[in-house]
Amino acid sequence: MVQWAWKGYASNAYGHDSLNVKTMKGTGLPDHDMALTLVDALDTLYLVGMFEEFDRASEWVANNMEQRIFLSGFISLFETTIRLMGGLLSSYYMSGHVHLLTIANKLGMALSPAFTVYTHGIPDKDYDIVSKRTRASPSLAEIGTLQMEFKYLAQLTEYPRYQEQVDRISDSLAKQVEEKYTNGLLPVQLNQQSGKISTSKITLGANGDSYYEYLLKQWLQSGKKEDKFKTQYMTAVDGIMDKLVGKSKPNGLVFIGELVYGKFEPKMDHLVCFVPGMLTLGYMNGMPEEHLTLAKQLMETCYQMYAQMAAKLAPEIMYFNMKENVEEDLLVSATDAFNLLRPETVESLMVMYRVTKDEKYREYGREIINAFEKNCRLERGGYASIGNVAKGPVHVGFRNEMESFFIAETLKYLFLLFSDDSMLPLDEIVFNTEAHPFPIDRAAS
């Protein structure tokens, strides 16, 4: 699958952000195409043994990436950090190609002024590297998911400013939990003038998800030295169990809902399916047994989100029935029935298989692979999103792009699901939210 996905991109869109599956040409931001798929896929190419393709892409980065970074035009600070910086750092870690670290450092330097715009140190959502202009208030996930990358860059370059600028964000969020949001659950909107969280929706889906993931992973990345993140993570999981866990009717599927201005909504994004893997990774590192119990229940629900759809692929958003006398547990609206080849479920399957050794998780993975191959594979290379998983024609190419995360995350986690545990062992590395592996800092512990 990696070879076929890469064939589609490399033959038609090399050096662009992504493959347009309708035109079979490269596409990207009009004024700042940063070759996201190429960099995002580097470590996957290396991992699966596509070394010729890796070397060619690595050479392309050496020859072209610096000029791509220093183009004008707004970019997402969050996406650039997790995909581009994350991809450069992990592929340096795996291959030892020093120029990848050099480019990552130049990118870090180029992004750092974004952290100094406000006195509170929390950057805006979008940033123009050339003009240094910023715009748009960020979400919780966008400011809570920069830390692993800048910390690893600080460690490799011995330049502490990288870590200091993201620690400042973490400290601000921790203080707000301590003072106001004592159950550890933070709303997703930010008042950028004050740097304070605004009262709004609480979710582990879009705009919230990876903040919680990075609480656990920063503790692991530090060699379990930064215990404040462990404490914040455990507080948040207690809050999740208390406020966000629901059970559908009639069959009792356990799910994670949302709080919208305090009111529970039985809605769960596919993005939330990272949670079983997160909870299991925590359990593997000493968290309570009840975390694993919830993980297993949620994993089953995420699988059912695939198995109960006509295409055997999950929709982007699922609603859960909580009323009596309704036959179906799962409800999907036509506007949410699309599938973007997202990785969260297979990510959790990989972690759960490695920790529990229950073969059913590999079987679930095989079913998802078969559904991708049946519905999403393109004749000339690459894979496409589909517009309707529920019933009727699937509508191949619902979105124009084959997202960079398909090779970077979805296919990497599927490969690891069927690999030996010694392949990127979970007690030696920690994945950033874009599936880029960073080594655990043993020197810190």
Coordinates of C-alpha atoms in Angstrom, one line a residue:
M1 CA 0.0 0.0 0.0
V2 CA 2.8 2.4 0.8
Q3 CA 4.4 1.7 -2.6
W4 CA 1.1 2.4 -4.4
A5 CA 0.3 5.6 -2.4
W6 CA 3.9 6.8 -3.0
K7 CA 3.6 6.0 -6.8
G8 CA 0.6 8.2 -7.1
Y9 CA 2.3 11.1 -5.4
A10 CA 5.8 10.7 -6.8
S11 CA 4.7 10.2 -10.4
N12 CA 2.3 13.1 -10.4
A13 CA 2.9 15.5 -7.6
Y14 CA 6.5 15.3 -6.5
G15 CA 7.6 18.3 -4.5
H16 CA 4.1 19.5 -3.9
D17 CA 2.0 19.5 -0.7
S18 CA -0.3 16.7 -1.9
L19 CA -1.7 14.8 -4.9
N20 CA -4.9 16.0 -6.4
V21 CA -6.7 12.8 -7.0
K22 CA -9.1 14.3 -9.6
T23 CA -6.5 16.0 -11.8
M24 CA -3.6 13.6 -10.9
K25 CA -1.4 16.7 -10.5
G26 CA 0.4 18.3 -7.5
T27 CA -1.5 20.8 -5.4
G28 CA -0.6 23.0 -2.4
L29 CA -1.2 26.3 -0.8
P30 CA -1.1 28.8 -3.7
D31 CA 1.6 31.0 -2.2
H32 CA 3.4 28.6 0.1
D33 CA 3.6 25.0 -1.1
M34 CA 6.1 23.3 1.3
A35 CA 6.1 19.7 -0.1
L36 CA 4.2 18.4 2.9
T37 CA 3.6 14.9 1.6
L38 CA 7.2 14.4 0.6
V39 CA 8.6 15.4 4.1
D40 CA 5.7 13.8 6.0
A41 CA 6.3 10.5 4.3
L42 CA 10.1 10.3 4.7
D43 CA 10.2 8.2 7.8
T44 CA 7.5 5.8 6.5
L45 CA 9.6 5.3 3.3
Y46 CA 12.6 4.5 5.4
L47 CA 10.7 2.2 7.8
V48 CA 9.2 0.0 5.1
G49 CA 12.6 -0.3 3.3
M50 CA 11.9 1.9 0.3
F51 CA 15.5 3.3 0.6
E52 CA 15.9 4.4 -3.0
E53 CA 12.8 6.5 -2.7
F54 CA 13.9 7.8 0.7
D55 CA 17.3 8.8 -0.6
R56 CA 15.8 10.7 -3.6
A57 CA 13.3 12.5 -1.3
S58 CA 16.0 13.3 1.2
E59 CA 18.2 14.7 -1.6
W60 CA 15.2 16.8 -2.8
V61 CA 14.9 18.3 0.8
A62 CA 18.7 19.1 0.8
N63 CA 18.4 20.9 -2.6
N64 CA 15.0 22.6 -2.3
M65 CA 13.5 22.8 1.2
E66 CA 15.2 25.9 2.5
Q67 CA 13.9 28.0 -0.4
R68 CA 10.5 26.5 0.1
I69 CA 10.5 27.5 3.8
F70 CA 11.3 31.1 3.1
L71 CA 8.4 31.9 0.8
S72 CA 5.8 34.5 1.7
G73 CA 2.3 33.4 2.5
F74 CA 0.5 32.2 5.6
I75 CA 1.0 28.7 6.9
S76 CA -0.5 26.9 9.8
L77 CA 2.0 26.9 12.7
F78 CA 0.5 23.7 14.0
E79 CA 0.5 21.7 10.8
T80 CA 3.9 23.0 9.8
T81 CA 5.3 21.9 13.2
I82 CA 3.8 18.4 13.4
R83 CA 4.1 17.5 9.8
L84 CA 7.2 19.3 8.4
M85 CA 9.4 19.7 11.5
G86 CA 8.2 16.4 12.9
G87 CA 9.0 14.6 9.6
L88 CA 12.4 16.2 9.3
L89 CA 13.4 15.3 12.9
S90 CA 12.1 11.7 12.8
S91 CA 13.7 11.0 9.5
Y92 CA 17.0 12.4 10.8
Y93 CA 16.6 10.2 13.9
M94 CA 16.1 7.1 11.7
S95 CA 18.6 7.7 8.9
G96 CA 21.3 10.0 10.4
H97 CA 21.1 12.3 7.3
V98 CA 22.5 15.5 9.0
H99 CA 21.0 17.9 6.5
L100 CA 17.5 16.9 7.7
L101 CA 18.4 18.2 11.1
T102 CA 20.0 21.3 9.6
I103 CA 16.8 22.1 7.7
A104 CA 14.6 21.4 10.8
N105 CA 16.8 23.9 12.7
K106 CA 16.3 26.5 10.0
L107 CA 12.6 25.9 10.1
G108 CA 12.6 26.2 13.9
M109 CA 14.4 29.5 13.7
A110 CA 12.0 30.7 11.0
L111 CA 8.9 29.8 13.1
S112 CA 10.2 31.1 16.5
P113 CA 9.2 34.8 16.0
A114 CA 5.6 33.7 16.0
F115 CA 5.9 33.0 19.7
T116 CA 6.9 36.6 20.5
V117 CA 4.0 38.5 19.0
Y118 CA 2.0 38.5 22.3
T119 CA 3.4 39.2 25.7
H120 CA 1.7 36.0 27.0
G121 CA 3.7 34.0 24.5
I122 CA 0.9 32.1 22.8
P123 CA 1.2 32.2 19.0
D124 CA -1.6 32.9 16.5
K125 CA -2.9 30.1 14.3
D126 CA -1.3 31.2 11.1
Y127 CA 2.1 32.8 10.4
D128 CA 3.9 34.3 7.4
I129 CA 7.6 33.5 7.8
V130 CA 8.8 36.3 5.5
S131 CA 6.6 39.2 6.7
K132 CA 6.3 37.8 10.2
R133 CA 2.6 38.7 10.2
T134 CA 0.2 36.5 12.1
R135 CA -3.6 36.0 12.0
A136 CA -6.5 34.1 13.7
S137 CA -6.9 32.8 17.2
P138 CA -5.6 29.2 17.6
S139 CA -7.5 26.3 19.1
L140 CA -6.5 24.3 22.2
A141 CA -5.0 21.5 20.1
E142 CA -3.0 24.0 18.0
I143 CA -1.2 25.5 21.0
G144 CA -1.0 22.3 23.0
T145 CA 0.6 20.2 20.2
L146 CA 3.9 22.1 19.4
Q147 CA 5.8 20.9 22.5
M148 CA 7.3 17.5 21.5
E149 CA 8.8 18.8 18.3
F150 CA 10.4 22.0 19.7
K151 CA 11.7 20.1 22.7
Y152 CA 13.3 17.4 20.6
L153 CA 14.8 20.2 18.3
A154 CA 16.1 21.9 21.4
Q155 CA 17.7 18.7 22.6
L156 CA 19.4 18.0 19.2
T157 CA 20.6 21.6 18.7
E158 CA 21.4 22.4 22.3
Y159 CA 19.4 25.6 21.8
P160 CA 17.2 26.0 24.9
R161 CA 15.0 28.8 23.5
Y162 CA 13.1 26.2 21.4
Q163 CA 11.9 24.5 24.6
E164 CA 11.4 27.7 26.6
Q165 CA 8.9 29.0 24.1
V166 CA 6.7 25.9 24.2
D167 CA 7.1 25.4 28.0
R168 CA 5.6 28.9 28.4
I169 CA 2.4 27.7 26.6
S170 CA 2.3 24.5 28.7
D171 CA 2.7 26.5 31.9
S172 CA -0.1 28.9 30.9
L173 CA -2.5 26.1 30.2
A174 CA -1.5 24.2 33.4
K175 CA -2.2 27.4 35.4
Q176 CA -5.6 27.7 33.9
V177 CA -6.4 24.1 34.8
E178 CA -5.3 24.7 38.3
E179 CA -7.3 27.9 38.8
K180 CA -10.5 27.3 36.8
Y181 CA -10.7 23.9 35.0
T182 CA -9.8 21.7 37.9
N183 CA -11.2 18.5 36.2
G184 CA -8.5 18.8 33.6
L185 CA -10.8 19.4 30.7
L186 CA -10.2 22.6 28.7
P187 CA -12.6 24.2 26.2
V188 CA -11.2 24.5 22.7
Q189 CA -11.4 28.2 22.1
L190 CA -8.8 30.9 23.1
N191 CA -9.2 34.6 23.7
Q192 CA -5.9 35.6 22.0
Q193 CA -5.8 39.1 23.5
S194 CA -5.7 37.7 27.1
G195 CA -4.1 34.3 26.3
K196 CA -6.9 32.7 28.3
I197 CA -9.2 29.8 27.4
S198 CA -12.8 30.9 26.6
T199 CA -15.9 29.1 27.7
S200 CA -16.9 26.9 24.8
K201 CA -17.0 23.3 23.7
I202 CA -15.0 20.6 25.4
T203 CA -14.1 17.8 23.1
L204 CA -11.5 15.2 22.4
G205 CA -12.2 15.6 18.7
A206 CA -11.3 18.4 16.4
N207 CA -9.5 21.3 18.0
G208 CA -9.0 19.5 21.3
D209 CA -7.7 16.1 20.7
S210 CA -3.9 16.2 20.7
Y211 CA -3.6 18.6 23.7
Y212 CA -4.5 15.6 25.8
E213 CA -2.3 13.2 23.8
Y214 CA 0.8 15.5 24.4
L215 CA 0.2 15.6 28.2
L216 CA 1.0 11.9 28.3
K217 CA 3.6 11.9 25.6
Q218 CA 5.6 14.8 27.0
W219 CA 6.0 12.9 30.2
L220 CA 7.2 9.8 28.3
Q221 CA 9.4 11.9 26.0
S222 CA 11.2 13.3 29.0
G223 CA 12.1 9.8 30.3
K224 CA 9.3 10.2 32.8
K225 CA 11.1 13.1 34.4
E226 CA 8.6 15.9 33.9
D227 CA 6.0 14.5 36.3
K228 CA 3.8 17.6 36.0
F229 CA 2.6 16.3 32.7
K230 CA 1.8 12.9 34.2
T231 CA -0.3 14.6 36.9
Q232 CA -2.1 16.8 34.3
Y233 CA -2.8 13.7 32.2
M234 CA -4.2 11.7 35.0
T235 CA -6.4 14.6 36.1
A236 CA -7.7 14.9 32.5
V237 CA -8.4 11.2 32.2
D238 CA -10.4 11.3 35.4
G239 CA -12.3 14.3 34.0
I240 CA -13.0 12.3 30.7
M241 CA -14.3 9.3 32.7
D242 CA -16.5 11.6 34.8
K243 CA -17.9 14.0 32.2
L244 CA -17.5 12.7 28.7
V245 CA -18.0 8.9 28.6
G246 CA -21.5 7.8 27.4
K247 CA -23.1 4.5 26.5
S248 CA -25.4 4.0 23.5
K249 CA -28.7 2.2 23.3
P250 CA -29.7 -0.6 22.7
N251 CA -26.3 -2.3 22.6
G252 CA -24.3 -0.3 25.1
L253 CA -21.4 0.9 22.9
V254 CA -19.1 3.0 25.1
F255 CA -18.2 6.4 23.5
I256 CA -16.7 9.8 24.3
G257 CA -19.1 12.6 23.8
E258 CA -18.7 16.4 24.0
L259 CA -19.7 19.1 26.4
V260 CA -21.2 22.1 24.6
Y261 CA -21.5 24.9 27.1
G262 CA -21.9 22.3 29.8
K263 CA -24.5 20.1 27.9
F264 CA -23.5 16.6 27.0
E265 CA -23.8 15.8 23.3
P266 CA -23.5 12.1 22.1
K267 CA -21.3 13.0 19.2
M268 CA -17.9 11.5 18.5
D269 CA -15.4 12.5 15.8
H270 CA -13.3 9.8 14.2
L271 CA -10.4 11.8 15.5
V272 CA -11.4 10.6 19.0
C273 CA -10.4 7.1 18.1
F274 CA -6.8 8.0 19.1
V275 CA -8.0 7.7 22.7
P276 CA -7.9 3.9 23.1
G277 CA -4.2 3.9 22.0
M278 CA -3.4 6.8 24.3
L279 CA -5.0 5.1 27.3
T280 CA -3.3 1.8 26.5
L281 CA 0.1 3.6 26.2
G282 CA -0.5 5.1 29.6
Y283 CA -1.5 1.8 31.0
M284 CA 1.7 0.3 29.7
N285 CA 3.6 3.0 31.6
G286 CA 1.9 2.4 35.0
M287 CA -1.5 4.0 34.7
P288 CA -4.5 2.3 36.4
E289 CA -6.2 -0.8 35.0
E290 CA -9.4 1.1 34.5
H291 CA -7.6 3.1 31.8
L292 CA -7.1 -0.2 29.8
T293 CA -10.7 -1.3 30.5
L294 CA -12.0 1.9 29.0
A295 CA -9.5 1.7 26.1
K296 CA -10.8 -1.8 25.2
Q297 CA -14.4 -0.6 25.2
L298 CA -13.7 2.5 23.1
M299 CA -11.6 0.4 20.7
E300 CA -14.6 -1.9 20.1
T301 CA -16.8 1.2 19.4
C302 CA -14.2 2.6 16.9
Y303 CA -14.2 -0.8 15.1
Q304 CA -18.0 -0.8 15.0
M305 CA -17.9 2.6 13.3
Y306 CA -16.2 0.8 10.4
A307 CA -17.9 -2.6 10.5
Q308 CA -21.5 -1.2 10.6
M309 CA -21.0 1.0 7.5
A310 CA -21.8 -0.3 4.0
A311 CA -18.3 0.6 2.8
K312 CA -16.7 -0.9 6.0
L313 CA -15.0 2.5 6.6
A314 CA -15.9 4.9 9.3
P315 CA -17.5 8.3 8.8
E316 CA -15.9 11.5 9.9
I317 CA -18.4 12.1 12.7
M318 CA -20.7 9.6 14.4
Y319 CA -23.7 10.2 16.7
F320 CA -24.8 7.7 19.3
N321 CA -28.4 6.9 20.1
M322 CA -29.3 7.3 23.8
K323 CA -33.1 7.0 23.5
E324 CA -35.3 4.0 24.2
N325 CA -37.1 2.2 21.4
V326 CA -34.5 3.0 18.7
E327 CA -33.0 0.0 16.9
E328 CA -29.7 1.5 15.8
D329 CA -26.8 2.6 18.2
L330 CA -24.9 4.5 15.5
L331 CA -26.4 7.4 13.6
V332 CA -24.6 9.2 10.7
S333 CA -25.8 12.2 8.8
A334 CA -25.2 12.6 5.1
T335 CA -23.0 15.6 5.6
D336 CA -20.7 13.6 7.9
A337 CA -20.6 10.3 6.0
F338 CA -17.2 10.9 4.3
N339 CA -13.9 9.2 5.0
L340 CA -10.6 11.0 4.6
L341 CA -8.3 7.9 5.1
R342 CA -7.7 9.0 8.7
P343 CA -5.2 7.2 11.0
E344 CA -6.7 7.3 14.5
T345 CA -8.3 3.9 14.6
V346 CA -5.4 2.0 13.1
E347 CA -3.1 3.9 15.5
S348 CA -5.0 2.6 18.4
L349 CA -5.2 -0.9 17.0
M350 CA -1.4 -1.0 16.7
V351 CA -0.8 0.1 20.3
M352 CA -3.5 -2.2 21.7
Y353 CA -2.1 -5.2 19.8
R354 CA 1.4 -4.6 21.0
V355 CA 0.2 -4.2 24.6
T356 CA -2.5 -6.9 24.8
K357 CA -1.4 -9.3 22.0
D358 CA -5.1 -9.9 21.2
E359 CA -5.2 -11.1 17.6
K360 CA -8.6 -9.5 17.0
Y361 CA -6.9 -6.1 16.7
R362 CA -4.8 -7.4 13.7
E363 CA -8.0 -8.9 12.2
Y364 CA -9.7 -5.5 12.5
G365 CA -6.7 -4.0 10.8
R366 CA -7.0 -6.4 7.9
E367 CA -10.7 -5.5 7.4
I368 CA -9.8 -1.8 7.2
I369 CA -7.0 -2.5 4.7
N370 CA -9.4 -4.5 2.6
A371 CA -11.9 -1.6 2.7
F372 CA -9.3 0.9 1.7
E373 CA -8.2 -1.3 -1.2
K374 CA -11.8 -1.9 -2.4
N375 CA -13.1 1.7 -2.1
C376 CA -10.1 4.1 -2.2
R377 CA -7.3 2.7 -4.4
L378 CA -6.8 4.6 -7.7
E379 CA -5.8 3.0 -11.0
R380 CA -2.8 5.3 -11.6
G381 CA -1.4 5.2 -8.0
G382 CA -2.6 6.8 -4.8
Y383 CA -5.7 6.5 -2.7
A384 CA -8.7 8.8 -2.5
S385 CA -11.1 9.9 0.2
I386 CA -14.8 8.8 -0.3
G387 CA -17.9 10.8 0.3
N388 CA -20.3 8.3 1.5
V389 CA -19.5 5.3 3.7
A390 CA -23.1 4.6 4.9
K391 CA -25.1 3.5 1.8
G392 CA -25.2 3.9 -1.9
P393 CA -22.3 5.0 -4.2
V394 CA -19.2 5.8 -2.2
H395 CA -18.3 8.9 -4.3
V396 CA -14.5 8.4 -4.8
G397 CA -12.5 11.6 -4.6
F398 CA -14.8 13.4 -2.2
R399 CA -11.9 15.6 -1.3
N400 CA -9.4 16.6 -4.0
E401 CA -6.3 15.8 -1.9
M402 CA -4.7 12.6 -0.8
E403 CA -3.8 14.0 2.6
S404 CA -0.1 13.7 3.6
F405 CA -1.2 12.0 6.8
F406 CA -2.3 8.9 4.8
I407 CA 1.3 7.8 4.1
A408 CA 2.8 9.5 7.2
E409 CA 0.3 8.0 9.7
T410 CA -2.4 5.6 8.4
L411 CA 0.0 3.4 6.4
K412 CA 2.8 3.6 8.9
Y413 CA 0.5 2.4 11.8
L414 CA -0.9 -0.4 9.6
F415 CA 2.6 -1.5 8.8
L416 CA 3.6 -1.5 12.5
L417 CA 0.4 -3.3 13.4
F418 CA 1.8 -6.3 11.5
S419 CA 5.5 -5.8 12.4
D420 CA 7.5 -7.2 15.2
D421 CA 7.5 -5.3 18.5
S422 CA 11.2 -4.5 17.9
M423 CA 10.2 -2.3 15.0
L424 CA 10.1 1.2 16.7
P425 CA 9.5 -0.3 20.2
L426 CA 7.0 1.6 22.3
D427 CA 9.4 1.7 25.3
E428 CA 12.1 3.4 23.3
I429 CA 10.3 5.9 21.1
V430 CA 7.2 8.1 21.3
F431 CA 5.2 9.2 18.3
N432 CA 4.3 12.8 17.8
T433 CA 0.7 13.4 16.7
E434 CA 1.7 12.9 13.0
A435 CA 3.2 9.5 13.7
H436 CA 6.8 10.7 13.6
P437 CA 8.9 8.7 16.1
F438 CA 11.2 10.5 18.5
P439 CA 13.5 8.8 20.9
I440 CA 12.7 8.8 24.6
D441 CA 15.2 11.1 26.4
R442 CA 17.1 8.6 28.6
A443 CA 19.6 11.3 29.7
A444 CA 16.7 13.2 31.3
S445 CA 15.5 10.3 33.4

